């Protein structure tokens, strides 16, 4: 009788251990595998136009400029200077190539069309506002005063991550073989930034314009 009781007790103990044994590997897998599974499902966006070193947004932009010369004799057609600029932003530094017209009139072979290289740096930014400084150099096609240089500053307002407007003011210097002149202008610019939706660059641009630092 004692032997039978002992055998039954051993069988019950064995069954108890057999039921509890899978619990420990399950807990171990939960502890070890939990964070890994979370990281595996984490969304990550990688782009070739993103600088991982300095974490600054990089993207292309298109800007439309409408300037009016303030020290030029004549009507609106003589003063109005439209331009289009295509470039790329590297954080606070822009590199652009612009083309436009000095005014809306042409006389003979002396054209008013020009092309210009325009690097710009943001010297100050606070939230959605920024101040830019531009130093440009260009060429007036078939112009008697063909060499063109420019210095200007702008006050920019970022409406959103993709759209910005600016008020500009600057000076253009035109030099030729026999003559030269200086022209002052004020104007308005509309800029569209080519940022992908849900991209790292758009997130960085948003963080830059909403930051109070």
mmCIF file of C-alpha atoms in Angstrom:
data_model
loop_
_atom_site.group_PDB
_atom_site.id
_atom_site.type_symbol
_atom_site.label_atom_id
_atom_site.label_comp_id
_atom_site.label_asym_id
_atom_site.label_seq_id
_atom_site.Cartn_x
_atom_site.Cartn_y
_atom_site.Cartn_z
ATOM 1 C CA UNK A 1 0.000 0.000 0.000
ATOM 2 C CA UNK A 2 2.804 2.366 0.864
ATOM 3 C CA UNK A 3 4.537 1.511 -2.399
ATOM 4 C CA UNK A 4 1.342 2.265 -4.390
ATOM 5 C CA UNK A 5 0.925 5.601 -2.570
ATOM 6 C CA UNK A 6 4.544 6.513 -3.313
ATOM 7 C CA UNK A 7 4.128 5.729 -7.023
ATOM 8 C CA UNK A 8 0.965 7.872 -7.257
ATOM 9 C CA UNK A 9 2.742 10.781 -5.504
ATOM 10 C CA UNK A 10 5.682 10.613 -7.911
ATOM 11 C CA UNK A 11 3.333 10.576 -10.916
ATOM 12 C CA UNK A 12 1.513 13.674 -9.661
ATOM 13 C CA UNK A 13 4.790 15.532 -9.113
ATOM 14 C CA UNK A 14 5.969 14.577 -12.627
ATOM 15 C CA UNK A 15 2.724 15.825 -14.171
ATOM 16 C CA UNK A 16 3.035 19.101 -12.278
ATOM 17 C CA UNK A 17 6.555 19.731 -13.627
ATOM 18 C CA UNK A 18 5.498 18.699 -17.121
ATOM 19 C CA UNK A 19 2.716 21.337 -17.078
ATOM 20 C CA UNK A 20 4.922 24.135 -15.695
ATOM 21 C CA UNK A 21 8.037 23.544 -17.832
ATOM 22 C CA UNK A 22 6.872 25.465 -21.017
ATOM 23 C CA UNK A 23 6.191 28.601 -18.998
ATOM 24 C CA UNK A 24 9.833 29.542 -18.542
ATOM 25 C CA UNK A 25 10.819 29.478 -22.254
ATOM 26 C CA UNK A 26 7.666 31.470 -23.044
ATOM 27 C CA UNK A 27 8.579 34.162 -20.516
ATOM 28 C CA UNK A 28 12.168 34.203 -21.803
ATOM 29 C CA UNK A 29 11.017 34.649 -25.389
ATOM 30 C CA UNK A 30 8.675 37.438 -24.334
ATOM 31 C CA UNK A 31 11.458 39.247 -22.499
ATOM 32 C CA UNK A 32 14.110 38.781 -25.189
ATOM 33 C CA UNK A 33 11.947 38.981 -28.289
ATOM 34 C CA UNK A 34 9.567 41.795 -27.257
ATOM 35 C CA UNK A 35 11.729 44.852 -27.962
ATOM 36 C CA UNK A 36 13.198 43.255 -31.077
ATOM 37 C CA UNK A 37 9.770 42.756 -32.541
ATOM 38 C CA UNK A 38 8.889 46.394 -31.840
ATOM 39 C CA UNK A 39 12.045 47.589 -33.611
ATOM 40 C CA UNK A 40 11.342 45.356 -36.560
ATOM 41 C CA UNK A 41 7.996 47.055 -37.155
ATOM 42 C CA UNK A 42 9.268 50.617 -36.637
ATOM 43 C CA UNK A 43 8.829 52.878 -39.696
ATOM 44 C CA UNK A 44 12.068 54.274 -41.057
ATOM 45 C CA UNK A 45 12.447 56.583 -44.055
ATOM 46 C CA UNK A 46 15.740 56.787 -45.897
ATOM 47 C CA UNK A 47 16.418 59.256 -48.686
ATOM 48 C CA UNK A 48 19.400 59.917 -50.877
ATOM 49 C CA UNK A 49 18.903 63.691 -50.456
ATOM 50 C CA UNK A 50 19.203 63.658 -46.680
ATOM 51 C CA UNK A 51 22.358 64.592 -44.785
ATOM 52 C CA UNK A 52 22.686 62.207 -41.860
ATOM 53 C CA UNK A 53 25.749 63.970 -40.521
ATOM 54 C CA UNK A 54 24.369 67.430 -39.790
ATOM 55 C CA UNK A 55 20.663 66.493 -39.873
ATOM 56 C CA UNK A 56 19.792 69.453 -42.116
ATOM 57 C CA UNK A 57 17.056 69.258 -44.776
ATOM 58 C CA UNK A 58 18.153 69.089 -48.403
ATOM 59 C CA UNK A 59 15.717 69.557 -51.282
ATOM 60 C CA UNK A 60 15.099 71.304 -54.601
ATOM 61 C CA UNK A 61 13.060 74.502 -54.876
ATOM 62 C CA UNK A 62 11.488 76.724 -57.501
ATOM 63 C CA UNK A 63 11.166 80.455 -56.951
ATOM 64 C CA UNK A 64 9.263 83.064 -58.989
ATOM 65 C CA UNK A 65 10.453 86.655 -58.524
ATOM 66 C CA UNK A 66 8.700 89.887 -59.458
ATOM 67 C CA UNK A 67 10.923 92.957 -58.981
ATOM 68 C CA UNK A 68 10.426 96.641 -59.668
ATOM 69 C CA UNK A 69 13.382 98.990 -60.185
ATOM 70 C CA UNK A 70 12.945 102.155 -58.139
ATOM 71 C CA UNK A 71 15.643 104.384 -59.634
ATOM 72 C CA UNK A 72 14.807 103.915 -63.322
ATOM 73 C CA UNK A 73 13.013 106.427 -65.511
ATOM 74 C CA UNK A 74 9.979 105.219 -67.417
ATOM 75 C CA UNK A 75 6.744 103.382 -66.923
ATOM 76 C CA UNK A 76 5.939 99.965 -65.492
ATOM 77 C CA UNK A 77 7.296 98.072 -68.502
ATOM 78 C CA UNK A 78 10.661 99.816 -68.077
ATOM 79 C CA UNK A 79 10.794 98.999 -64.357
ATOM 80 C CA UNK A 80 9.314 95.495 -64.139
ATOM 81 C CA UNK A 81 11.863 92.653 -63.884
ATOM 82 C CA UNK A 82 10.485 89.070 -63.714
ATOM 83 C CA UNK A 83 12.665 86.033 -63.032
ATOM 84 C CA UNK A 84 12.500 82.315 -62.294
ATOM 85 C CA UNK A 85 15.046 80.525 -60.117
ATOM 86 C CA UNK A 86 15.634 76.790 -59.735
ATOM 87 C CA UNK A 87 17.989 75.585 -57.032
ATOM 88 C CA UNK A 88 18.769 73.294 -54.146
ATOM 89 C CA UNK A 89 18.736 73.928 -50.411
ATOM 90 C CA UNK A 90 21.453 72.609 -48.107
ATOM 91 C CA UNK A 91 20.238 73.510 -44.633
ATOM 92 C CA UNK A 92 20.661 77.290 -44.359
ATOM 93 C CA UNK A 93 22.466 77.569 -47.726
ATOM 94 C CA UNK A 94 20.774 77.796 -51.142
ATOM 95 C CA UNK A 95 22.417 77.415 -54.543
ATOM 96 C CA UNK A 96 20.277 78.555 -57.464
ATOM 97 C CA UNK A 97 20.366 79.359 -61.169
ATOM 98 C CA UNK A 98 18.051 82.164 -62.290
ATOM 99 C CA UNK A 99 16.891 83.487 -65.633
ATOM 100 C CA UNK A 100 14.754 86.515 -66.353
ATOM 101 C CA UNK A 101 14.593 89.981 -67.849
ATOM 102 C CA UNK A 102 15.976 93.261 -66.607
ATOM 103 C CA UNK A 103 12.821 94.946 -67.877
ATOM 104 C CA UNK A 104 9.945 94.160 -70.184
ATOM 105 C CA UNK A 105 11.314 96.171 -73.114
ATOM 106 C CA UNK A 106 14.048 95.486 -75.654
ATOM 107 C CA UNK A 107 15.757 97.894 -78.015
ATOM 108 C CA UNK A 108 17.534 96.535 -81.068
ATOM 109 C CA UNK A 109 20.217 93.946 -80.438
ATOM 110 C CA UNK A 110 20.692 95.050 -76.811
ATOM 111 C CA UNK A 111 18.531 92.449 -75.092
ATOM 112 C CA UNK A 112 17.289 92.423 -71.503
ATOM 113 C CA UNK A 113 17.405 88.659 -70.906
ATOM 114 C CA UNK A 114 19.934 87.330 -68.428
ATOM 115 C CA UNK A 115 21.125 84.214 -66.630
ATOM 116 C CA UNK A 116 22.549 84.378 -63.111
ATOM 117 C CA UNK A 117 24.174 82.165 -60.505
ATOM 118 C CA UNK A 118 22.631 83.027 -57.116
ATOM 119 C CA UNK A 119 24.013 81.564 -53.851
ATOM 120 C CA UNK A 120 21.998 82.604 -50.777
ATOM 121 C CA UNK A 121 22.569 82.097 -47.059
ATOM 122 C CA UNK A 122 20.042 82.498 -44.251
ATOM 123 C CA UNK A 123 21.813 84.786 -41.807
ATOM 124 C CA UNK A 124 18.976 84.753 -39.261
ATOM 125 C CA UNK A 125 15.905 82.605 -38.598
ATOM 126 C CA UNK A 126 13.232 82.608 -35.912
ATOM 127 C CA UNK A 127 10.314 80.250 -36.253
ATOM 128 C CA UNK A 128 8.655 80.789 -39.621
ATOM 129 C CA UNK A 129 10.668 83.951 -40.370
ATOM 130 C CA UNK A 130 14.148 84.089 -41.885
ATOM 131 C CA UNK A 131 16.456 86.698 -43.373
ATOM 132 C CA UNK A 132 18.542 85.820 -46.414
ATOM 133 C CA UNK A 133 21.596 87.386 -48.042
ATOM 134 C CA UNK A 134 22.279 86.795 -51.739
ATOM 135 C CA UNK A 135 25.414 87.499 -53.786
ATOM 136 C CA UNK A 136 24.832 86.811 -57.468
ATOM 137 C CA UNK A 137 26.772 87.028 -60.701
ATOM 138 C CA UNK A 138 25.352 86.743 -64.196
ATOM 139 C CA UNK A 139 25.439 87.698 -67.853
ATOM 140 C CA UNK A 140 23.034 89.802 -69.911
ATOM 141 C CA UNK A 141 22.713 88.030 -73.253
ATOM 142 C CA UNK A 142 24.020 90.261 -76.075
ATOM 143 C CA UNK A 143 23.883 93.245 -73.720
ATOM 144 C CA UNK A 144 26.121 96.322 -74.065
ATOM 145 C CA UNK A 145 26.537 96.123 -70.296
ATOM 146 C CA UNK A 146 26.802 92.366 -70.240
ATOM 147 C CA UNK A 147 28.442 91.695 -66.880
ATOM 148 C CA UNK A 148 25.864 91.582 -64.098
ATOM 149 C CA UNK A 149 26.427 91.327 -60.350
ATOM 150 C CA UNK A 150 23.882 91.502 -57.558
ATOM 151 C CA UNK A 151 23.638 91.899 -53.806
ATOM 152 C CA UNK A 152 20.286 91.593 -52.071
ATOM 153 C CA UNK A 153 18.598 90.665 -48.844
ATOM 154 C CA UNK A 154 15.189 89.176 -48.237
ATOM 155 C CA UNK A 155 12.701 88.695 -45.404
ATOM 156 C CA UNK A 156 11.120 85.266 -45.781
ATOM 157 C CA UNK A 157 7.982 83.787 -44.271
ATOM 158 C CA UNK A 158 7.343 80.037 -44.413
ATOM 159 C CA UNK A 159 3.608 79.523 -44.871
ATOM 160 C CA UNK A 160 4.167 75.775 -44.675
ATOM 161 C CA UNK A 161 6.972 73.284 -45.192
ATOM 162 C CA UNK A 162 6.518 73.549 -48.965
ATOM 163 C CA UNK A 163 5.475 77.165 -49.553
ATOM 164 C CA UNK A 164 7.259 80.400 -48.659
ATOM 165 C CA UNK A 165 6.926 84.070 -49.607
ATOM 166 C CA UNK A 166 9.521 86.821 -49.350
ATOM 167 C CA UNK A 167 9.985 90.571 -49.678
ATOM 168 C CA UNK A 168 13.286 91.393 -51.407
ATOM 169 C CA UNK A 169 15.456 94.475 -51.782
ATOM 170 C CA UNK A 170 18.758 94.764 -53.563
ATOM 171 C CA UNK A 171 21.159 96.327 -56.066
ATOM 172 C CA UNK A 172 22.278 95.198 -59.512
ATOM 173 C CA UNK A 173 25.499 96.399 -61.129
ATOM 174 C CA UNK A 174 25.859 96.286 -64.928
ATOM 175 C CA UNK A 175 29.262 96.732 -66.538
ATOM 176 C CA UNK A 176 30.217 97.027 -70.200
ATOM 177 C CA UNK A 177 33.195 98.086 -72.283
ATOM 178 C CA UNK A 178 32.212 101.747 -72.472
ATOM 179 C CA UNK A 179 29.618 102.208 -69.731
ATOM 180 C CA UNK A 180 28.253 100.929 -66.431
ATOM 181 C CA UNK A 181 25.285 101.602 -64.207
ATOM 182 C CA UNK A 182 23.669 100.668 -60.878
ATOM 183 C CA UNK A 183 20.033 99.745 -60.388
ATOM 184 C CA UNK A 184 18.090 99.376 -57.140
ATOM 185 C CA UNK A 185 14.980 97.226 -56.875
ATOM 186 C CA UNK A 186 12.320 95.995 -54.488
ATOM 187 C CA UNK A 187 10.246 92.924 -55.097
ATOM 188 C CA UNK A 188 8.248 89.914 -54.082
ATOM 189 C CA UNK A 189 9.131 86.206 -54.332
ATOM 190 C CA UNK A 190 7.088 83.014 -54.156
ATOM 191 C CA UNK A 191 8.949 79.752 -53.466
ATOM 192 C CA UNK A 192 7.828 76.147 -53.681
ATOM 193 C CA UNK A 193 9.937 73.442 -52.020
ATOM 194 C CA UNK A 194 9.916 69.968 -53.577
ATOM 195 C CA UNK A 195 9.540 67.945 -50.382
ATOM 196 C CA UNK A 196 8.176 64.399 -50.341
ATOM 197 C CA UNK A 197 5.269 63.699 -48.041
ATOM 198 C CA UNK A 198 6.181 61.815 -44.847
ATOM 199 C CA UNK A 199 9.892 62.223 -45.640
ATOM 200 C CA UNK A 200 12.744 62.933 -43.253
ATOM 201 C CA UNK A 201 13.502 66.224 -45.022
ATOM 202 C CA UNK A 202 9.927 67.445 -44.596
ATOM 203 C CA UNK A 203 10.005 66.514 -40.918
ATOM 204 C CA UNK A 204 13.278 68.423 -40.472
ATOM 205 C CA UNK A 205 11.904 71.436 -42.349
ATOM 206 C CA UNK A 206 8.807 71.422 -40.146
ATOM 207 C CA UNK A 207 10.935 71.151 -37.015
ATOM 208 C CA UNK A 208 13.032 74.109 -38.176
ATOM 209 C CA UNK A 209 10.123 76.479 -38.845
ATOM 210 C CA UNK A 210 8.159 75.674 -35.677
ATOM 211 C CA UNK A 211 11.179 75.776 -33.374
ATOM 212 C CA UNK A 212 11.521 78.736 -31.023
ATOM 213 C CA UNK A 213 15.220 78.064 -30.379
#
